[in-house]
Amino acid sequence: MTNQTPTGDRSADRYAVIGHPVEHSQSPFIHAEFARETGQRLTYERLLAPLDAFAATVRTFIEHGASGANVTVPFKLEAHALADRLTPRAQAAGAVNTLLFDAQGITGDNTDGVGLVRDIEGPLGVSLKGRRVLLLGAGGASRGAMLPLIEASPAALFVANRTAARADELVARFAEAAQRHGVALAGGGWDAVPGGFDVVINATAGSLQGDVPPLPAGVYAAGALAYDMMYGAQPTVFMTRALSEGAARAADGLGMLVEQAAEAFAVWRGVRPSTDAVRAALRARLNAKG
């Protein structure tokens, strides 16, 4: 267990982000700001877990009096397997990014999808209800987003992926939830994407490699929002391409990062922090480094 951030008051409740790598994580800054804003007494650190010792790292952290943890790559599936109990959204996602430790054991939750929806519908001001939404990618990021997106009651949700079979699997996994919420759910390969979407969400890692999913002409409806889960000091390649292909607006995933953290904070502390000031401060920190 490697403590990468000073923990300060050892009598305060302890939290951490666990990953490999983890030194880049903005979570300590975010949660320190949330704690200051809400008057909560806690410490938050970075834990670098060996690739073959995630469970051992978590259990050692618990033995040292920890109250909870965030989980980042590549351990979200292992966190799901480690949890004694799973929230419905963690069960649906098949992955865990938030752990709560108490007398009943380890509870696994997933706040990623909620963070995505809250960013789009809150700061970005786009209601998903009744809209046509395109989700690009069928990996873990998409799986975590599916249930919160469906619960936002869009008119239609289309999942597109390089491999159509993976998109079809994701659609089948959430077909019952879509039916309950009256959402027309479909999926397919890049060549099967129809047009006229109000919101297009890139859940692929393509922006990291400068790779943009090939989308047909007319995919963006008038006034459409293009949203990339990746973020950086500069607009991502997906955002730039989307604006050139008809999107009216483009946003990156920094707001999602802050909103999912606020949801985790609420799970742990029972109080929801506001996010506007933290989002602005984090953007300024990112721009200063970029």
Tab-separated table of N, CA and C in Angstrom, residues 42 58 114 176 179 234 269 278:
chain	number	residue	atom	x	y	z
A	42	LEU	N	-12.406	14.588	7.200
A	42	LEU	CA	-11.921	13.366	6.576
A	42	LEU	C	-10.560	13.611	5.945
A	58	VAL	N	-6.989	-3.256	-0.620
A	58	VAL	CA	-8.245	-2.803	-0.010
A	58	VAL	C	-8.356	-3.303	1.429
A	114	VAL	N	-24.305	8.119	-13.242
A	114	VAL	CA	-25.039	9.215	-12.613
A	114	VAL	C	-24.284	10.524	-12.819
A	176	GLU	N	-34.749	-4.940	-20.764
A	176	GLU	CA	-35.872	-4.891	-19.816
A	176	GLU	C	-35.991	-3.511	-19.179
A	179	GLN	N	-37.454	-1.098	-21.647
A	179	GLN	CA	-38.894	-1.305	-21.806
A	179	GLN	C	-39.666	-0.668	-20.653
A	234	GLN	N	-7.081	20.917	-23.634
A	234	GLN	CA	-7.567	21.340	-24.942
A	234	GLN	C	-8.765	20.482	-25.347
A	269	ARG	N	-20.902	10.226	2.963
A	269	ARG	CA	-21.098	11.209	4.035
A	269	ARG	C	-22.546	11.595	4.270
A	278	VAL	N	-15.865	23.645	-7.619
A	278	VAL	CA	-14.834	22.621	-7.811
A	278	VAL	C	-14.570	22.407	-9.289
